[in-house]
Short mmCIF file of C-alpha atoms and ligand atoms in Angstrom, two decimals:
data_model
loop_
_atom_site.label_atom_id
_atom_site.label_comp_id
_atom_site.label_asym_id
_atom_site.label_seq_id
_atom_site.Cartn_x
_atom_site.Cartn_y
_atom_site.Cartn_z
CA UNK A 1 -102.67 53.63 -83.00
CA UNK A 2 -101.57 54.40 -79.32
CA UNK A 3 -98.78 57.00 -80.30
CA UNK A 4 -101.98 58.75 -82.27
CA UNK A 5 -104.59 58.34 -79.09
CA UNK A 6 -101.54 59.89 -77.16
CA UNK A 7 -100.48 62.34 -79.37
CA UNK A 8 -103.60 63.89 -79.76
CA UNK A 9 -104.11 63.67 -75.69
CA UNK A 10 -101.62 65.75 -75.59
CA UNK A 11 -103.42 68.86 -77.35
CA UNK A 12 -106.60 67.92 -74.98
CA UNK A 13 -107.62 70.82 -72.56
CA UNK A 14 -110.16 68.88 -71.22
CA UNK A 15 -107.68 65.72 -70.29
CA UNK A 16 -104.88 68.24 -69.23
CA UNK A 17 -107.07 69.67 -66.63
CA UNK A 18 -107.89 66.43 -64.91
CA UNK A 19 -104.51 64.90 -65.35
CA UNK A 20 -102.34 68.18 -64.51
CA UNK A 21 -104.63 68.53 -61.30
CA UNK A 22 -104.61 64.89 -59.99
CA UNK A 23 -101.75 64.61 -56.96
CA UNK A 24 -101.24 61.42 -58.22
CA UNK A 25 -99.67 62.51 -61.38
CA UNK A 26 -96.39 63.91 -59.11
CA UNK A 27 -94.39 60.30 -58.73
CA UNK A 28 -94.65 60.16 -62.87
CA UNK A 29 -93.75 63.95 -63.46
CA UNK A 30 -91.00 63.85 -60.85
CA UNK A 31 -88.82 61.15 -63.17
CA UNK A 32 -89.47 62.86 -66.41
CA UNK A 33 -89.53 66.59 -65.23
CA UNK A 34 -86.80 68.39 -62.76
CA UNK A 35 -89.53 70.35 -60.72
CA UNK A 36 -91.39 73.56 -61.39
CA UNK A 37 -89.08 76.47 -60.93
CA UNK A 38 -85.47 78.10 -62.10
CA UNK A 39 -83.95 76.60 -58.35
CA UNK A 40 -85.33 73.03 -59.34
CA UNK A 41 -83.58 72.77 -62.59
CA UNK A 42 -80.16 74.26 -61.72
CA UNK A 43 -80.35 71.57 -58.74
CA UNK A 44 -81.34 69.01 -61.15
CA UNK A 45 -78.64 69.50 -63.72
CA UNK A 46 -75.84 70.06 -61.37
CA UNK A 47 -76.47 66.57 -59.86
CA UNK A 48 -76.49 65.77 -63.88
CA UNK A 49 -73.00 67.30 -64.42
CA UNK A 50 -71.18 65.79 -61.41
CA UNK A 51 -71.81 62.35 -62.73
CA UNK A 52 -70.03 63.56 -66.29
CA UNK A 53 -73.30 64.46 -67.95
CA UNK A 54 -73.88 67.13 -70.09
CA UNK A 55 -77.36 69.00 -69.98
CA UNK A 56 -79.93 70.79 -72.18
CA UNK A 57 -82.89 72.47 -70.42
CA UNK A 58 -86.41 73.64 -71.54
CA UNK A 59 -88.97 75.64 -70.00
CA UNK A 60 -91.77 73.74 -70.92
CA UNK A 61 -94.65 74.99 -72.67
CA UNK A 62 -95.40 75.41 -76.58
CA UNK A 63 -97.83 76.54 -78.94
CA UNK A 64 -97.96 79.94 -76.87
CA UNK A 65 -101.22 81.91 -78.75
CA UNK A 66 -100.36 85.36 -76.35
CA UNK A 67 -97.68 87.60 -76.80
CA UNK A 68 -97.78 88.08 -72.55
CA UNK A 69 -96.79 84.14 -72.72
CA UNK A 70 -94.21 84.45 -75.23
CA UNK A 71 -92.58 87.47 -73.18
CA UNK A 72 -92.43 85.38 -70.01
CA UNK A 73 -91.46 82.71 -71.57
CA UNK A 74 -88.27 84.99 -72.89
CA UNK A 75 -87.82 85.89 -69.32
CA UNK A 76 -87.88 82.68 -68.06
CA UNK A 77 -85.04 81.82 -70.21
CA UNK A 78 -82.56 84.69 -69.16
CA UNK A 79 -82.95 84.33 -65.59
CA UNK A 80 -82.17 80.49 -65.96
CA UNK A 81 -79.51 81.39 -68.00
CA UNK A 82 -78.23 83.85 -65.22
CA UNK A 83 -78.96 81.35 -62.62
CA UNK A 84 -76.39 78.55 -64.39
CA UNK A 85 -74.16 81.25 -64.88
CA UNK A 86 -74.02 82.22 -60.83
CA UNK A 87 -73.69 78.72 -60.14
CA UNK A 88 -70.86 77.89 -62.26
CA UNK A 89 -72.98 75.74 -64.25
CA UNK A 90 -72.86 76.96 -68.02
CA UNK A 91 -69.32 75.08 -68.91
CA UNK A 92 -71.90 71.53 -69.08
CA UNK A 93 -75.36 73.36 -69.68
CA UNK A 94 -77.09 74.71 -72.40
CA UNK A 95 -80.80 75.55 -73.22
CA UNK A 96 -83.25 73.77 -75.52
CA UNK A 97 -85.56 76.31 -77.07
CA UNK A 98 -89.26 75.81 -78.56
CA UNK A 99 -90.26 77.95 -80.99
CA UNK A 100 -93.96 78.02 -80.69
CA UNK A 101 -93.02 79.14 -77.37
CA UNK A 102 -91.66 82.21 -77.94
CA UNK A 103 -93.99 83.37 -80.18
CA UNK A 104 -93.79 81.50 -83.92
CA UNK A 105 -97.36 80.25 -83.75
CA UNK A 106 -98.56 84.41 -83.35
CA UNK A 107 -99.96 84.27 -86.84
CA UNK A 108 -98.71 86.64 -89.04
CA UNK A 109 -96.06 88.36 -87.61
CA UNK A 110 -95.62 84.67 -85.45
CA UNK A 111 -91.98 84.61 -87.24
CA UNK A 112 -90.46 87.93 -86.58
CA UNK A 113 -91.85 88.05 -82.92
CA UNK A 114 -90.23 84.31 -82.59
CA UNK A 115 -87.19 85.65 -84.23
CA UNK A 116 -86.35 88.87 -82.03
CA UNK A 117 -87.58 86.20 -79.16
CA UNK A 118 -84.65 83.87 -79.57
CA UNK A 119 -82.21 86.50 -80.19
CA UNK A 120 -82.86 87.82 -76.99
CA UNK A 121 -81.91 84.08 -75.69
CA UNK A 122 -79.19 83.65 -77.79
CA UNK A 123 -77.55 86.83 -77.05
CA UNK A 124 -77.65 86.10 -72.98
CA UNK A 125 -76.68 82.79 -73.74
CA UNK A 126 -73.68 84.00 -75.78
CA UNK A 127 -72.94 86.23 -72.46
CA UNK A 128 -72.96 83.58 -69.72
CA UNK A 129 -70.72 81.52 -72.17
CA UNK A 130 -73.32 78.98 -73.37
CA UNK A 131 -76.02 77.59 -76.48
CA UNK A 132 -79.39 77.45 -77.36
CA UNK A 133 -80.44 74.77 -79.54
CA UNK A 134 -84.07 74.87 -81.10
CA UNK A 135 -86.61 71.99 -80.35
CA UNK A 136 -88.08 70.95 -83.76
CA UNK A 137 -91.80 71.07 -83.26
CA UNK A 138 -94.69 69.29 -85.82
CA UNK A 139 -93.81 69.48 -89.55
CA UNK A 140 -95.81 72.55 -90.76
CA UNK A 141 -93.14 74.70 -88.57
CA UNK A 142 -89.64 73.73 -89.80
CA UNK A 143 -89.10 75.79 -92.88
CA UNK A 144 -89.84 78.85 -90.47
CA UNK A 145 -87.50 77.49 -87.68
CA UNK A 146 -84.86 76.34 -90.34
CA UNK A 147 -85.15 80.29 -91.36
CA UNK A 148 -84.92 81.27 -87.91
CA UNK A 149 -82.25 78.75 -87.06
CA UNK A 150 -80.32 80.26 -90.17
CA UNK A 151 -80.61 84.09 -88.89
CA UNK A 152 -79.42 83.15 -86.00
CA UNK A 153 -76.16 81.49 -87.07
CA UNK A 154 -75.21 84.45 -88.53
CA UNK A 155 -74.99 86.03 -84.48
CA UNK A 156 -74.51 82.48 -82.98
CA UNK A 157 -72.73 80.15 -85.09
CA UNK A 158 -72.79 77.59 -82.72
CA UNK A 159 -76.89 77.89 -82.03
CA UNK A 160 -77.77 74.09 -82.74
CA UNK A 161 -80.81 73.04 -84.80
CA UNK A 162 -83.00 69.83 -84.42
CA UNK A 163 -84.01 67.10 -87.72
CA UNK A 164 -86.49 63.98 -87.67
CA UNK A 165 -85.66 61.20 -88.90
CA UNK A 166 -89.03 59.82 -89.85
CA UNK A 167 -89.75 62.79 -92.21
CA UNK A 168 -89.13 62.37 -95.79
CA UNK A 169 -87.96 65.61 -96.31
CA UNK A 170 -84.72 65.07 -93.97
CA UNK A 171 -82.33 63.82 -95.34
CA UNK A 172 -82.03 66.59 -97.94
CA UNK A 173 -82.10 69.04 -94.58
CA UNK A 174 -79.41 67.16 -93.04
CA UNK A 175 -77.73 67.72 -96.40
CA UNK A 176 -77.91 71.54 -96.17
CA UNK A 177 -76.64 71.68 -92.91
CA UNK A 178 -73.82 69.25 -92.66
CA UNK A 179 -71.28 71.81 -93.13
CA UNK A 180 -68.56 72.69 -90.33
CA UNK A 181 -69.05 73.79 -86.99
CA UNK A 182 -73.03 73.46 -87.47
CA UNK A 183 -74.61 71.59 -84.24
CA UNK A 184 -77.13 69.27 -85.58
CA UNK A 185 -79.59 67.18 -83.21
CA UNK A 186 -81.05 64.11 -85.22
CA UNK A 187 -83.62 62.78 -83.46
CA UNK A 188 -86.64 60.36 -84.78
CA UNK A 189 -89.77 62.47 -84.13
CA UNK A 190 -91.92 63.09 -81.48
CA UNK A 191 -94.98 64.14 -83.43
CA UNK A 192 -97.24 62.01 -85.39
CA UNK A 193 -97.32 63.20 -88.86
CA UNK A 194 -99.10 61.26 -91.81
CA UNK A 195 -97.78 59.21 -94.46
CA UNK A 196 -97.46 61.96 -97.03
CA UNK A 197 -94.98 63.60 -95.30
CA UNK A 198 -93.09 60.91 -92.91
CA UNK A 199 -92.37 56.92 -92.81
CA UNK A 200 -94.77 55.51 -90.87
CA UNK A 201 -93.38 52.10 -90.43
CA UNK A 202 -90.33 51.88 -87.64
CA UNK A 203 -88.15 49.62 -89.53
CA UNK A 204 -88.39 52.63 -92.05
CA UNK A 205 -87.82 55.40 -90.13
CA UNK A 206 -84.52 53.36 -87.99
CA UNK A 207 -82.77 52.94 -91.78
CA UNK A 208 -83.46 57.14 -92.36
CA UNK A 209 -82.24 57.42 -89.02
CA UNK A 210 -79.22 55.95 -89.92
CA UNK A 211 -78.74 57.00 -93.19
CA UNK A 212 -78.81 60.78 -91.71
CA UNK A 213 -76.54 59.78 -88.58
CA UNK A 214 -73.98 58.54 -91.22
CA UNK A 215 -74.20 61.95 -93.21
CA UNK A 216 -73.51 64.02 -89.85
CA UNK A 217 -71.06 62.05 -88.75
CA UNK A 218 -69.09 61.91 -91.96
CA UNK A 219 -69.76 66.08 -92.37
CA UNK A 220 -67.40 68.81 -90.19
CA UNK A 221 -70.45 69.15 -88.16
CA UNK A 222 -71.15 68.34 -84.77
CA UNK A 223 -73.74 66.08 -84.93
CA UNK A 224 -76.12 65.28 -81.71
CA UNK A 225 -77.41 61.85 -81.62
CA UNK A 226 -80.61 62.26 -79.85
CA UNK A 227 -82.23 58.01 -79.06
CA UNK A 228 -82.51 55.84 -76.43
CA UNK A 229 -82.51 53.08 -79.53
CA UNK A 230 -79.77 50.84 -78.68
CA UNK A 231 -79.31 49.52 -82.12
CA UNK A 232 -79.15 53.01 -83.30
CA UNK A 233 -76.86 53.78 -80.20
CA UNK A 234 -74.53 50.60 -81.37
CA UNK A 235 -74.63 51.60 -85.16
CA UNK A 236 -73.62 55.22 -84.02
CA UNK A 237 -70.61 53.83 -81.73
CA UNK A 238 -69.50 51.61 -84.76
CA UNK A 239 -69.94 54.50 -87.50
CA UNK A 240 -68.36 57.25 -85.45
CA UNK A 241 -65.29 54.65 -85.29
CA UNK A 242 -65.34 53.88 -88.80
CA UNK A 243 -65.34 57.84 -89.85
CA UNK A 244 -62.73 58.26 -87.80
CA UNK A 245 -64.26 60.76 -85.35
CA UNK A 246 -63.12 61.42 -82.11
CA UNK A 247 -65.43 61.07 -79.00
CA UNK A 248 -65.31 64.78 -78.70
CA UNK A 249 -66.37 65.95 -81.71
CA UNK A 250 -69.79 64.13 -81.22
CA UNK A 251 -72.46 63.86 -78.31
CA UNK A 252 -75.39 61.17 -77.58
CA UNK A 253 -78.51 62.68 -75.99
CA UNK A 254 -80.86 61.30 -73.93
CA UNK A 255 -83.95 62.68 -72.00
CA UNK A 256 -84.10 62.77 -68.40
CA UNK A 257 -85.51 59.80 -66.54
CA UNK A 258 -84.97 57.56 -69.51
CA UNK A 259 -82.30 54.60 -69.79
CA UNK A 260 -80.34 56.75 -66.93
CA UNK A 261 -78.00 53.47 -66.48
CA UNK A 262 -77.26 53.69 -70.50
CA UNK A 263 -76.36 57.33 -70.32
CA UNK A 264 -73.91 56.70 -67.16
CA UNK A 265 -72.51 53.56 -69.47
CA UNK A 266 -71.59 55.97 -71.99
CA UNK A 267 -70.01 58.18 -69.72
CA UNK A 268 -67.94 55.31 -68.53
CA UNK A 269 -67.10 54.67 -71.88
CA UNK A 270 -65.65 57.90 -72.47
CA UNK A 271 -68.41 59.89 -74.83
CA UNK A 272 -70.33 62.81 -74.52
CA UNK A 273 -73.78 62.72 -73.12
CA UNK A 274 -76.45 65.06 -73.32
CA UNK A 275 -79.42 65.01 -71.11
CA UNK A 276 -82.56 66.86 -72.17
CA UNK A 277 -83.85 68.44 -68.97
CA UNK A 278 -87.31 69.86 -68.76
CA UNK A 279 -88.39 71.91 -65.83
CA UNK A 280 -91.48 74.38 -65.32
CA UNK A 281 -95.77 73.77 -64.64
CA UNK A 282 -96.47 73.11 -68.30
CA UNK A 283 -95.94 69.40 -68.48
CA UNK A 284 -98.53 67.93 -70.12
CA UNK A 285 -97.86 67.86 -73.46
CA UNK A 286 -94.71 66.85 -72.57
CA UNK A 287 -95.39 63.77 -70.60
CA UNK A 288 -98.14 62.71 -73.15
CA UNK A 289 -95.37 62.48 -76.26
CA UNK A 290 -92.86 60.34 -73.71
CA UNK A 291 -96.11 58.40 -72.90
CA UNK A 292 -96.74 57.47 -76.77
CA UNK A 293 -93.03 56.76 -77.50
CA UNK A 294 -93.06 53.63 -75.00
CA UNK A 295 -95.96 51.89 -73.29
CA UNK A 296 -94.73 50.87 -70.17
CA UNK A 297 -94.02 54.46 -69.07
CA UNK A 298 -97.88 54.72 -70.10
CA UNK A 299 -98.49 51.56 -67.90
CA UNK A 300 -96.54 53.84 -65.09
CA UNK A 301 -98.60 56.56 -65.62
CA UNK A 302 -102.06 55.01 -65.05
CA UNK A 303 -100.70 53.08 -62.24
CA UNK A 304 -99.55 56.35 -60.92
CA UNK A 305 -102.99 57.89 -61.60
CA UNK A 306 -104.94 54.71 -60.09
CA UNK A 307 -102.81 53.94 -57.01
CA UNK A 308 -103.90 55.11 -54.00
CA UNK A 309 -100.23 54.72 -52.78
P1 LIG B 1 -87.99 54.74 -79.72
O1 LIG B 1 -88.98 55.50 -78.91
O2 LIG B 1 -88.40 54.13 -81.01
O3 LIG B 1 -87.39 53.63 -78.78
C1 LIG B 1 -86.45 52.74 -79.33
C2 LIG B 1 -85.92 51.84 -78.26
O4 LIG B 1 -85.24 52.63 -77.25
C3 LIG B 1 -86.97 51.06 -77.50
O5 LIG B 1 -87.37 49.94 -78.23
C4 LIG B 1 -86.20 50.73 -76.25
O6 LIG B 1 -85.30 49.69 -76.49
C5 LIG B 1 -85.41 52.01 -76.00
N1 LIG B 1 -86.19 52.89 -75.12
C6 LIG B 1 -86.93 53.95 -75.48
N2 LIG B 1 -87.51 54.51 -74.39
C7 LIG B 1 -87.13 53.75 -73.34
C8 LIG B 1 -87.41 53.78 -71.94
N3 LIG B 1 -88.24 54.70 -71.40
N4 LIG B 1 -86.84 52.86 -71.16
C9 LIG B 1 -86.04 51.91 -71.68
N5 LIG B 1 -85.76 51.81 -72.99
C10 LIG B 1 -86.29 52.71 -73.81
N6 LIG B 1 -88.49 65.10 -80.93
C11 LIG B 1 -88.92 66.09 -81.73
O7 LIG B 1 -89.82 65.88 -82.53
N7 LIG B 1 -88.33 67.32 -81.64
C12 LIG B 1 -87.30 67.59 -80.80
O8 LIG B 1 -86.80 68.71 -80.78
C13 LIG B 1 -86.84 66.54 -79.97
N8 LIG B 1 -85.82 66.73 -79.09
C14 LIG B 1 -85.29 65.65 -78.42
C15 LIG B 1 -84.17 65.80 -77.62
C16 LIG B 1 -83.59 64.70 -77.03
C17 LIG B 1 -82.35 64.87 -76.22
C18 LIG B 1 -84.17 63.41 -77.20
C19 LIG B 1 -83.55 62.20 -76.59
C20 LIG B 1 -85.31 63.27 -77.93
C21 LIG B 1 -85.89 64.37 -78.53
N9 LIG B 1 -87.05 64.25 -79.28
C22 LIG B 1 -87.47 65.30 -80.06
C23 LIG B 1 -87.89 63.02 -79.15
C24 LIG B 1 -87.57 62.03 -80.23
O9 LIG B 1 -88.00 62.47 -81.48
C25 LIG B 1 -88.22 60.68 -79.95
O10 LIG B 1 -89.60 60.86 -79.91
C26 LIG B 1 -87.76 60.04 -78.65
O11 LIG B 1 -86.39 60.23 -78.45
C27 LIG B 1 -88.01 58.53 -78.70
O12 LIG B 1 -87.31 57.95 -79.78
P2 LIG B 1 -86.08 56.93 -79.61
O13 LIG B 1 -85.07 57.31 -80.64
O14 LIG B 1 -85.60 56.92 -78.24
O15 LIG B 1 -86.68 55.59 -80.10
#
């Protein structure tokens, strides 16, 4: 009921405009959010990748209805790409790319302009020595981004893709793209979709989880394991053992401000960690979705909004 209420904040104009103005918002944004501009999330992640952690960033913003919006948003992405590059920052640092934001939700022609968008990433990407990997957005967009993803691959094999768990229709994707070298981020779902196309129930969507994390693993993919689920963490450790993988050939991905001891754990332990790194004004949405995944960082939130500390 929450993750709905929340969920659907996050498409509110109205809310966004009281929440995104209110100074009191900053302590929140500040522990989910690297800062506003290109500087801010080069600092960010280079603090990130001197403690062993591996980072994927996104300009944040989605659902982009102008083409002007869609272009910047392109921009954005090759001058952050430049920037890592300049400071010796692309060996640990890739880019996590929305689709809606680079044009897929332009009607018609929302494909093809989303398309030519991301191949512009891809290719300066590809010259600074680094990835993109493409956020999964709400269900009515993946067989465009799986057709996008899939053009892609054939310039950028390594371009990584994004699956939910709680859908129904995932495990057959995961199928399909368990195949070698392909860089897979299963993650349970951030959107709230209806019973007729995803498991509503979490001990549900925890066994699809795992039934999908046991396909990538046993596959000559590279699978991403994308929870802060320690169950789901455990069950990874134990099935990555059991398949015989080494730690390299697999990563665990976190977002940034969330179970930050965990990820330095795993570090310690000697895997791979990802962190998900979002930077840029267009937070909203963003923080409303983290908000609906776990109360207490809603609790946070309001305190943040209500204190007049
Ligand atoms: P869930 O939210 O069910 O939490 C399970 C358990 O994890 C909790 O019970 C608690 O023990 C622990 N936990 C979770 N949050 C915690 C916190 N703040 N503090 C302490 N413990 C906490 N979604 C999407 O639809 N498309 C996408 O492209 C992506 N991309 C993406 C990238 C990365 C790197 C991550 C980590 C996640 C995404 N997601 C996503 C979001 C994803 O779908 C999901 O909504 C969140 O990761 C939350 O799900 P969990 O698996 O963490 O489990």
């Amino acid at each position: 009921m929450i993750k709905e209420l929340l969920v659907s904040a996050s498409k509110s104009k109205k809310l966004e405009k009281v929440v995104s103005t209110s100074p009191l918002s900053k302590g929140v944004v500040n522990r989910f959010v690297a800062g506003y501009s290109t500087a801010d999330a080069v600092k960010k992640v280079t603090e990130l990748h001197k403690l062993g952690i591996y980072t994927t960033i996104d300009r944040l913003g989605e659902s982009t209805l102008d083409r002007k919006d869609a272009d910047a948003t392109v921009a954005a992405y090759k001058e952050l790409l430049r920037a890592l590059a300049d400071a010796g920052q692309t060996h640990m640092a890739e880019v996590s790319v929305k689709l809606s934001a680079v044009g897929q939700a332009l009607g018609e022609d929302g494909e093809k302009i989303a398309l030519e968008n991301a191949k512009q990433i891809v290719e300066v990407a590809n010259e600074v020595g680094t990835t993109v990997t493409f956020d999964m957005e709400d269900h009515t967009t993946i067989d465009s981004t799986l057709r996008i993803l899939a053009e892609i691959r054939k310039l950028a094999p390594t371009t990584g893709g994004v699956l939910q768990a709680q859908l129904h229709r995932t495990s057959s994707d995961v199928a399909n793209n368990a195949y070698a070298g392909s860089r897979i981020r299963l993650c349970k779902g951030a959107y709230a979709e209806g019973p007729d196309v995803a498991y509503i129930e979490r001990t549900e969507i925890d066994k699809a989880y795992v039934r999908d994390m046991r396909t990538l693993l046993e596959s000559d993919g590279y699978p991403m394991l994308a929870t802060h689920d320690p169950r789901l963490i455990e069950i990874g450790q134990a099935l990555a053992t059991s398949t015989g993988r080494a730690k390299e050939t697999f990563e665990f991905q976190m977002l940034l401000g969330v179970r930050p001891e965990e990820q330095k754990r795993l570090v310690e332990l000697g895997y791979k960690v990802r962190v998900y790194v979002p930077y840029g004004d267009e937070w909203y949405a963003y923080l409303m979705r983290r908000m609906a995944e776990k109360p207490s960082n809603l609790a946070l939130f309001v305190k943040s909004l209500v204190s007049k500390s």
